[in-house]
Structure formats: structure tokens, C-alpha cells
PDB file of C-alpha atoms in Angstrom:
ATOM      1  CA  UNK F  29       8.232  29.022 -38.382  1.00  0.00           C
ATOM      2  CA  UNK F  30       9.213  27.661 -41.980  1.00  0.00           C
ATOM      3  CA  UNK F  31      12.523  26.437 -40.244  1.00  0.00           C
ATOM      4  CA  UNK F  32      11.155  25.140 -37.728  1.00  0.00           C
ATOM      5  CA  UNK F  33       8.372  22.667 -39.760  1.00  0.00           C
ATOM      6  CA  UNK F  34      10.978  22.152 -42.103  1.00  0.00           C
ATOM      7  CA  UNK F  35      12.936  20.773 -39.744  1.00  0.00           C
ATOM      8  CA  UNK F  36      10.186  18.525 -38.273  1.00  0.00           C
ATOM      9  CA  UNK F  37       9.920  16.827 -41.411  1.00  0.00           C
ATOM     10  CA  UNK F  38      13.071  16.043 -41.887  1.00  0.00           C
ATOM     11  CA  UNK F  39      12.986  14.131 -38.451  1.00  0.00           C
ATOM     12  CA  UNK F  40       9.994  12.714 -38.626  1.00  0.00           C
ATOM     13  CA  UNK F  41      10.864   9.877 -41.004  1.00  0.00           C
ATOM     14  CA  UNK F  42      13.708   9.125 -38.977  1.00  0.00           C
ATOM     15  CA  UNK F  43      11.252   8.963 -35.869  1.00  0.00           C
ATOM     16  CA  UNK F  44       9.305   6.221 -37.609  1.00  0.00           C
ATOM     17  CA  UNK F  45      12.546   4.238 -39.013  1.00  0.00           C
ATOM     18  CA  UNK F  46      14.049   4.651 -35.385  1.00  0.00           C
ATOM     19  CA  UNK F  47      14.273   0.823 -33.604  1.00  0.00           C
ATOM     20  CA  UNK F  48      12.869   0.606 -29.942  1.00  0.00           C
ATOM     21  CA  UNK F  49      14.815  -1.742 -27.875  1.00  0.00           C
ATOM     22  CA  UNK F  50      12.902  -4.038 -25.811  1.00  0.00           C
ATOM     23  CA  UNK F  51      13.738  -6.072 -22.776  1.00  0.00           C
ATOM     24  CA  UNK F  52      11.998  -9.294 -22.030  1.00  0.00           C
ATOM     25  CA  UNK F  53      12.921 -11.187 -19.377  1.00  0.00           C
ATOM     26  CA  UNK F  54      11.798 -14.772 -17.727  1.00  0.00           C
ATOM     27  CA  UNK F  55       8.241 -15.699 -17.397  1.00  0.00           C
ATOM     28  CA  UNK F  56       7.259 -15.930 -13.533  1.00  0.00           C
ATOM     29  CA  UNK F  57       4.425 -17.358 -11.444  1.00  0.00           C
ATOM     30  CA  UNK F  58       1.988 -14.684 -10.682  1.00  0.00           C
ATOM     31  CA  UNK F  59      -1.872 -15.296  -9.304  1.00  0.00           C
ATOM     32  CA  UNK F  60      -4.168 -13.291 -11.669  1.00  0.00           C
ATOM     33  CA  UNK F  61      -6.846 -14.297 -10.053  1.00  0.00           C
ATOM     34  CA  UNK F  62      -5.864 -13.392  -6.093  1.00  0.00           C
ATOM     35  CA  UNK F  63      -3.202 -10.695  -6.336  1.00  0.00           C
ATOM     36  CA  UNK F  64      -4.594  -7.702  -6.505  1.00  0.00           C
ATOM     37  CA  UNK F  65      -3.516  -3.977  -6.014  1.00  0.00           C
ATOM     38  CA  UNK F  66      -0.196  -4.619  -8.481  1.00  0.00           C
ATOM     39  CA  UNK F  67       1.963  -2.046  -8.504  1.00  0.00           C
ATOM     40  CA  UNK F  68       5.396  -0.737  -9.406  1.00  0.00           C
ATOM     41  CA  UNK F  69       7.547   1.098  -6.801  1.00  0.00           C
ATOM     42  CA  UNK F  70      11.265   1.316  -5.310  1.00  0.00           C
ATOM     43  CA  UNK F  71      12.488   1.999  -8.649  1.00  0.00           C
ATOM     44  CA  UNK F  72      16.127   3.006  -9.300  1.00  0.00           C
ATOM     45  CA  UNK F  73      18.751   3.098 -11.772  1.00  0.00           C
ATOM     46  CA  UNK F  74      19.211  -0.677 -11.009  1.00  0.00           C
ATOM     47  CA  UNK F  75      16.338  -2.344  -9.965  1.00  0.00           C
ATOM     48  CA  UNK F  76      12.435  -1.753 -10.210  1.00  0.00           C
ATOM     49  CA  UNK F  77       9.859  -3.741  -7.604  1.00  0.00           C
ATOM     50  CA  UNK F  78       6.780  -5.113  -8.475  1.00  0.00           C
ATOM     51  CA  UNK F  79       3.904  -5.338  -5.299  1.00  0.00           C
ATOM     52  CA  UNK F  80       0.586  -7.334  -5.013  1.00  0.00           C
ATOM     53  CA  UNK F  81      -1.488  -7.956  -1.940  1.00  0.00           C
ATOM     54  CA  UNK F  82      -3.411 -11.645  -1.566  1.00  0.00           C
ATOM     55  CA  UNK F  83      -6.626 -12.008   0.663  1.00  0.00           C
ATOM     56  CA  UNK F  84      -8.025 -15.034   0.327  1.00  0.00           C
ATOM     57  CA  UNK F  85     -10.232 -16.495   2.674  1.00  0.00           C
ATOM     58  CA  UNK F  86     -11.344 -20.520   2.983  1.00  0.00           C
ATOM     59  CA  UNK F  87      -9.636 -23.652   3.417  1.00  0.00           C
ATOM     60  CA  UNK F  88      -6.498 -21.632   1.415  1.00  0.00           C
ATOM     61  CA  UNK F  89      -6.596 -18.959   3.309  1.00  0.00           C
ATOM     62  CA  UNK F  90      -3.773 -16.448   2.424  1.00  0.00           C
ATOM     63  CA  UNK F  91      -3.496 -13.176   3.505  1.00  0.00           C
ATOM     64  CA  UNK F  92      -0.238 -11.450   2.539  1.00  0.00           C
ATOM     65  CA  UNK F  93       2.679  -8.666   1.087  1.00  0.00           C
ATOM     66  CA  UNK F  94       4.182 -10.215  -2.095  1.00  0.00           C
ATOM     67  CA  UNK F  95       7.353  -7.998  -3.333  1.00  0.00           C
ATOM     68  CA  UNK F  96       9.193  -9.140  -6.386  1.00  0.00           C
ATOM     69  CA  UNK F  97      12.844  -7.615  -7.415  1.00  0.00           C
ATOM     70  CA  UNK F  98      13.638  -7.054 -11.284  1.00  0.00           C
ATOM     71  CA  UNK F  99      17.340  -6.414 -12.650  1.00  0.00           C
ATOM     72  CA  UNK F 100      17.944  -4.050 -15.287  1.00  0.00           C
ATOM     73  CA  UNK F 101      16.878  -6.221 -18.023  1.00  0.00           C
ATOM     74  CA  UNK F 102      13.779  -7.232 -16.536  1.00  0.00           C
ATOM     75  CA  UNK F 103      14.783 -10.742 -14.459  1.00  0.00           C
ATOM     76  CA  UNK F 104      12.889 -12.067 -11.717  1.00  0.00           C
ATOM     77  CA  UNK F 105      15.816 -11.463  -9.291  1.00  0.00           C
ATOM     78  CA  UNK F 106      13.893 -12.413  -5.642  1.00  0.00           C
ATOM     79  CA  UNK F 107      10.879 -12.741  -4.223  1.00  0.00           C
ATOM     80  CA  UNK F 108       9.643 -10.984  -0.343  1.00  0.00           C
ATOM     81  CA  UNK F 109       6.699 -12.048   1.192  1.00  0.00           C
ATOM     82  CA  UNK F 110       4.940 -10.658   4.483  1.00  0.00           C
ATOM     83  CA  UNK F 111       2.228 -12.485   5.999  1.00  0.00           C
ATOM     84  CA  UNK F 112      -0.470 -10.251   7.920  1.00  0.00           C
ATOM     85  CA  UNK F 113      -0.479 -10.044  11.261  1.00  0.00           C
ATOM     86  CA  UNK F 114      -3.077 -12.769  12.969  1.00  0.00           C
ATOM     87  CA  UNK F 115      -4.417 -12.229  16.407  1.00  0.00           C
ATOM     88  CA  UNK F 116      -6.880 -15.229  16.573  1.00  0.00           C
ATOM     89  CA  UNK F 117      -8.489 -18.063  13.980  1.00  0.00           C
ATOM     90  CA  UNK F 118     -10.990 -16.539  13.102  1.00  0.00           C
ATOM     91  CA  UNK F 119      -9.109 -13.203  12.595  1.00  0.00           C
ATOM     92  CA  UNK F 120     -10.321 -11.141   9.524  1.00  0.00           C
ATOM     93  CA  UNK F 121      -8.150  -9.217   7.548  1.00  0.00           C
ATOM     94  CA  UNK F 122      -8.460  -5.243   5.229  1.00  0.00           C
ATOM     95  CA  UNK F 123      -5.327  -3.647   3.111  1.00  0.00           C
ATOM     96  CA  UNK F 124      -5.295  -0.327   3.636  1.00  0.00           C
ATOM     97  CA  UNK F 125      -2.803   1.020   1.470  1.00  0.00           C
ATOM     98  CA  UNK F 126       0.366   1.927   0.804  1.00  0.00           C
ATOM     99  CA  UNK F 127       3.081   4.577   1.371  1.00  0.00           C
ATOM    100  CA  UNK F 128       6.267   5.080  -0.259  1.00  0.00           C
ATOM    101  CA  UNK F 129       8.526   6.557   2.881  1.00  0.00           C
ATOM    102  CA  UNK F 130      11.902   7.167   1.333  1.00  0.00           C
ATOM    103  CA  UNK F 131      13.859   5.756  -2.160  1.00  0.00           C
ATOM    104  CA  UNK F 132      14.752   2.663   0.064  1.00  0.00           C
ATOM    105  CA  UNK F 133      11.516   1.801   2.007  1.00  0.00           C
ATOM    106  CA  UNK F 134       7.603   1.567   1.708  1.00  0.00           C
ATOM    107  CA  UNK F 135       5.055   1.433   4.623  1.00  0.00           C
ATOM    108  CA  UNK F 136       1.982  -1.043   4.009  1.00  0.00           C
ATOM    109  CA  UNK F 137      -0.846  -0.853   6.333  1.00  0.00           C
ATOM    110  CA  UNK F 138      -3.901  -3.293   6.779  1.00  0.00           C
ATOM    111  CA  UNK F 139      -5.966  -3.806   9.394  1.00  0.00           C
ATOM    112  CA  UNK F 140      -6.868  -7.291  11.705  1.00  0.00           C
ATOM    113  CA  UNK F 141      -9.795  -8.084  13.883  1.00  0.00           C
ATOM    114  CA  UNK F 142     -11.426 -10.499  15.324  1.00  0.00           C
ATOM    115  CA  UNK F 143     -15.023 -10.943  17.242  1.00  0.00           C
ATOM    116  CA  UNK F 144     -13.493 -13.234  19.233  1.00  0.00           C
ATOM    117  CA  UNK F 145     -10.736 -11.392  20.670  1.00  0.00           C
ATOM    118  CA  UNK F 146     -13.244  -8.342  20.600  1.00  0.00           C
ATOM    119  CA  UNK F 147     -10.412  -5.827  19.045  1.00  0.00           C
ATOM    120  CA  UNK F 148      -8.641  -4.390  16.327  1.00  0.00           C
ATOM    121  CA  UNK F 149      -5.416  -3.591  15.114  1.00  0.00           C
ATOM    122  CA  UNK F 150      -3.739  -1.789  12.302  1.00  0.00           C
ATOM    123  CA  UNK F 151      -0.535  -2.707  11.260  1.00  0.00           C
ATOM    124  CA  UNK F 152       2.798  -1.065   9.487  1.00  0.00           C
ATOM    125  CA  UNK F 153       4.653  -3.440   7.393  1.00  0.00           C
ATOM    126  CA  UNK F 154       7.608  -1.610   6.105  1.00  0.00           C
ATOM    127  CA  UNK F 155       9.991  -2.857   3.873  1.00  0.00           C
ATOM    128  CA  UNK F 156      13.211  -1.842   2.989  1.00  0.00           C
ATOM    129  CA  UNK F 157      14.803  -2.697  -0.890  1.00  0.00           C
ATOM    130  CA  UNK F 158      18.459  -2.704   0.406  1.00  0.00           C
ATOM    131  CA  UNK F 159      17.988  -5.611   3.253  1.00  0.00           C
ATOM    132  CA  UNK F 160      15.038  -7.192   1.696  1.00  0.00           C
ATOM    133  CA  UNK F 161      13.468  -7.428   4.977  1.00  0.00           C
ATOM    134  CA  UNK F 162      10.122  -6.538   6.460  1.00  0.00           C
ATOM    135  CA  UNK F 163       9.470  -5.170   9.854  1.00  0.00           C
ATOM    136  CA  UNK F 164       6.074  -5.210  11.496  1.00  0.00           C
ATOM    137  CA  UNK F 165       5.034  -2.348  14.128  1.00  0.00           C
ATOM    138  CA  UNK F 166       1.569  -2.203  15.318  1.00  0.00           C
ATOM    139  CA  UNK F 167       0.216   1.356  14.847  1.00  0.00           C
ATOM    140  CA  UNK F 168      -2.851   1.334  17.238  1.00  0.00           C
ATOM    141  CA  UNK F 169      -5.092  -1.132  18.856  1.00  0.00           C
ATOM    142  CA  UNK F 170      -9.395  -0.590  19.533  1.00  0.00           C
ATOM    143  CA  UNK F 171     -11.769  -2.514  21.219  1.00  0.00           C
ATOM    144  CA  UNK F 172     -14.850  -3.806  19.225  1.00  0.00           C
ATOM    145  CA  UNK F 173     -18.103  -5.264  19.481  1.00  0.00           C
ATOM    146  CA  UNK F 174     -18.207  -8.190  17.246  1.00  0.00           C
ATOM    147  CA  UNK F 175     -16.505  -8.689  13.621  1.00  0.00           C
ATOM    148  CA  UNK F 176     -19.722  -7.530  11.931  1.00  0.00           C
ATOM    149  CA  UNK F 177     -20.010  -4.171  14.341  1.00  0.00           C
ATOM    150  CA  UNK F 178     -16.225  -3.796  13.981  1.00  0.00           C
ATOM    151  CA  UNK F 179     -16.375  -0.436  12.330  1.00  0.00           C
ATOM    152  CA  UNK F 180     -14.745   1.006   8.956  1.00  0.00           C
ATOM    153  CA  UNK F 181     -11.339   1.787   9.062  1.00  0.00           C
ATOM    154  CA  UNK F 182      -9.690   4.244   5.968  1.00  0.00           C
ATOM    155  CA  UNK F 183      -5.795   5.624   4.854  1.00  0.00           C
ATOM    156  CA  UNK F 184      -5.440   9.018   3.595  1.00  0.00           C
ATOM    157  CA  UNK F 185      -2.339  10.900   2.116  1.00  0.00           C
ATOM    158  CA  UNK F 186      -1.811  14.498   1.815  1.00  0.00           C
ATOM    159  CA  UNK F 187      -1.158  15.851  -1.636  1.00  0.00           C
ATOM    160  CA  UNK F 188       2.356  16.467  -0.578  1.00  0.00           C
ATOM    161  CA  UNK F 189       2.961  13.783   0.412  1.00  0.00           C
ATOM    162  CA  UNK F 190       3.857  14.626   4.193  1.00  0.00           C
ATOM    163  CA  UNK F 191       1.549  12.979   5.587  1.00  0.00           C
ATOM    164  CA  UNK F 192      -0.389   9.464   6.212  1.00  0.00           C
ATOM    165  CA  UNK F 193      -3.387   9.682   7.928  1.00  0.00           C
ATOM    166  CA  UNK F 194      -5.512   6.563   9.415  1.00  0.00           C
ATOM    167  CA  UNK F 195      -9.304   7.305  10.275  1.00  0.00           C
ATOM    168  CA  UNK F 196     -10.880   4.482  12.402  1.00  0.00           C
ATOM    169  CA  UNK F 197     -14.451   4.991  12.005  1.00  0.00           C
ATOM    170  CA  UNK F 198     -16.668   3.163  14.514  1.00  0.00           C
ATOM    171  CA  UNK F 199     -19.626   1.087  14.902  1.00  0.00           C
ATOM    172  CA  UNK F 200     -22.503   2.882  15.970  1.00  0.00           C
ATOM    173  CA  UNK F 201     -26.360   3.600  15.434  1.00  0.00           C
ATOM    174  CA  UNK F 202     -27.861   6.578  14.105  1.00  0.00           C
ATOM    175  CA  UNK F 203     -29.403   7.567  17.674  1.00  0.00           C
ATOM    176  CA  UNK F 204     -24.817   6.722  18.796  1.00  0.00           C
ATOM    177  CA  UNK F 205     -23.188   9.781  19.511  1.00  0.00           C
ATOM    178  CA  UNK F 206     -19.515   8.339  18.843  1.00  0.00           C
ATOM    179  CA  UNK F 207     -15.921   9.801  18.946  1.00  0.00           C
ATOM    180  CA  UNK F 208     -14.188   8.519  15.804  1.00  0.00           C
ATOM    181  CA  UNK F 209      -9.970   7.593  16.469  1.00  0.00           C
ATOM    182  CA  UNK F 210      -8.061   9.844  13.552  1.00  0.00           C
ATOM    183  CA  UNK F 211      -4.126   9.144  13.528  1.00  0.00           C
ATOM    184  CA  UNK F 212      -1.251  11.254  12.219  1.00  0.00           C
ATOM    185  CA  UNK F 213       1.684   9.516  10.717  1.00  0.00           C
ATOM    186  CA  UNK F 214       5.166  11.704   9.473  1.00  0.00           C
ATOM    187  CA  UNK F 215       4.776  10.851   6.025  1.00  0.00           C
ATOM    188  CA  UNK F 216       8.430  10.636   5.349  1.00  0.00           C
ATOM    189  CA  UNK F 217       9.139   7.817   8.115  1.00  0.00           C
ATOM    190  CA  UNK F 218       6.268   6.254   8.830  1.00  0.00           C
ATOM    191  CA  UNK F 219       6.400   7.164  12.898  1.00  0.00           C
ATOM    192  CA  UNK F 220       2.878   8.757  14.609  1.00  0.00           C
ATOM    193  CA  UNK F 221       2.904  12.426  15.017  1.00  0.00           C
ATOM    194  CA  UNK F 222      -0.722  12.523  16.526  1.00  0.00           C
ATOM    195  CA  UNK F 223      -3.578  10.653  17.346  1.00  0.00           C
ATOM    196  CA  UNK F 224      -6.932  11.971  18.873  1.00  0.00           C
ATOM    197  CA  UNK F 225     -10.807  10.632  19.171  1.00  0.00           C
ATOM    198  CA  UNK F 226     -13.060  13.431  17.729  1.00  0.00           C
ATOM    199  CA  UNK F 227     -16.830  13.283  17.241  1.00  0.00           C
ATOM    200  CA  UNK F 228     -17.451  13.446  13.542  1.00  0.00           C
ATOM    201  CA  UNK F 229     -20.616  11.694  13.529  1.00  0.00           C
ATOM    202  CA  UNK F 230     -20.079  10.800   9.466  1.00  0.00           C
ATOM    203  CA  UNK F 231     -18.676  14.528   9.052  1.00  0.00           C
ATOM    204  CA  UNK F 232     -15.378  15.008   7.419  1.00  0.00           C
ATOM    205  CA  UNK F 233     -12.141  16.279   9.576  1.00  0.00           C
ATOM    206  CA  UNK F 234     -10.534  18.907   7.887  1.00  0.00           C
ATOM    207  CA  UNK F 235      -7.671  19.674  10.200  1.00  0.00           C
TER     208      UNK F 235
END
């Protein structure tokens, strides 16, 4: 044990002397105010991406993926954007989350509906880091009532990973007995494994 703290303080001065190299690289345009949900993923050896989502509704409206690439020493090397999915005008728009689906690609969800065109959809907006390209896939497609009675619609992701689960929760009254639309994704590719309607009634599906 003597050795051993004897040794620490011989390194410890060292520790505090030691220089940390820093990287800094260009200053880039980034909307504080609308992008939210920033976060770092697709990170390699090479390159590390940053991700925000904008929702903003009005005369501006913008509702969209933003993905930007950083070299080694921290340049702003490109930019990928992904517009959401519109079905309509006055279509409304939820981000659902996100899933990381290999070291190359990561699966965004979010959600569109609109009271006009009485329906739903949920989206997949993968991307992959090696083309730089987005492809859209629509995961599933329900009818609603109106944009305020359009239901709740959540993402879920197993511990390990494996899994990506969508719950479409829907519209209904307390006296509404109403089967609830619960959707299985494979977790490491983004493709449905399952999807089934199941009375929960504001219970929690366990299985």
C-alpha cells in the first residue's frame, strides 16, 4: 500500500502539469432558439454527427431532420436536412424519437396528421453517414377523428436495444372501450416485426 500511494504522488504533479490538447474548429449557424433535441451520434474514428429536430409552426413554418458532419478536428464538413413528411396544409407534425440502427445509419420517427385528411401517419426517416442520404418509409397509417381527437402516439426502446416499439394510443372517452395499435420494429434495421390492436384501455402492455 506504501508503494502504491507513493507512487500516486509522484504522478500526481505530473497529472496537473500535463497539457490537454484542444480542438476548435469554425463557428457555424445553429438556431438556439428552434432546434431542439441536439444530439451527438454516428461517431467513428473519423467523423462525429451532430442532430437537431425544428418544429416550428406560423408563417415560417419548418418542420425538419437537420444532420451536421464534423472532421477530426472539429470542422463543419456538410450539412443533411430532411423535411417531414406533409399530407395536407394544415398537416400537424410530433418527433418521436430516434434510433441508432447500425454504425452507418439512424432511424428517426415522427408522426403527421391532419383533420382534414382525417388520418395519421408515422414516418421512418433513416439516414445513412456513408451516402449522406435520407430515405423516407411510412411505417403505418390510422384513421382519425379530427386533429384535436387525433390520439397520442409514443416510441419505446428495449434496454437492449433490440427493439423499437411504436404505441398509437387513440382518441376515446372514458365510457370508449378502444383497441390501442402497438407496433414491433427489429431494432437493428428498422423493418416491422409485428403489429397488433389490443385493448389497453390506459393499461400498460407488457409483452
Amino acid at each position: 500500500m506504501k508503494q502504491i500511494a507513493s507512487l500516486l504522488l509522484l504522478l500526481f504533479p505530473f497529472t496537473l502539469l500535463a497539457q490537454v490538447n484542444h480542438e476548435y474548429g469554425s463557428t457555424f449557424t445553429y438556431d438556439l432558439k428552434n432546434e431542439k433535441h441536439a444530439e451527438l451520434l454516428l461517431v467513428d474514428n473519423y467523423n462525429t454527427h451532430l442532430f437537431s429536430v425544428t418544429q416550428v409552426d406560423g408563417i415560417m413554418a419548418s418542420h425538419k431532420i437537420t444532420i451536421r458532419k464534423f472532421d477530426q478536428k472539429n470542422q463543419l464538413v456538410d450539412t443533411y436536412e430532411q423535411a417531414f413528411q406533409s399530407l395536407d396544409a394544415s398537416t400537424l407534425f410530433n418527433y418521436l424519437g430516434y434510433k441508432s440502427i447500425n454504425n452507418n445509419q439512424a432511424a428517426f420517427f415522427a408522426e403527421s396528421y391532419s383533420g382534414k385528411a382525417n388520418k395519421k401517419n408515422i414516418y421512418s426517416y433513416l439516414f445513412d453517414k456513408t451516402s449522406g442520404v435520407f430515405s423516407t418509409e411510412l411505417v403505418a397509417s390510422f384513421p382519425i377523428e379530427s386533429a384535436m381527437r387525433s390520439g397520442t402516439t409514443e416510441m419505446k426502446i428495449s434496454e437492449n436495444g433490440k427493439y423499437i416499439g411504436l404505441l398509437n394510443k387513440k382518441f376515446a372517452t372514458k365510457k370508449d372501450i378502444v383497441e390501442d395499435d402497438i407496433i414491433m420494429l427489429d431494432g437493428t434495421s428498422g423493418k416491422q416485426l409485428w403489429k397488433k390492436a389490443i385493448p389497453l384501455n390506459g393499461h400498460s402492455y407488457e409483452k
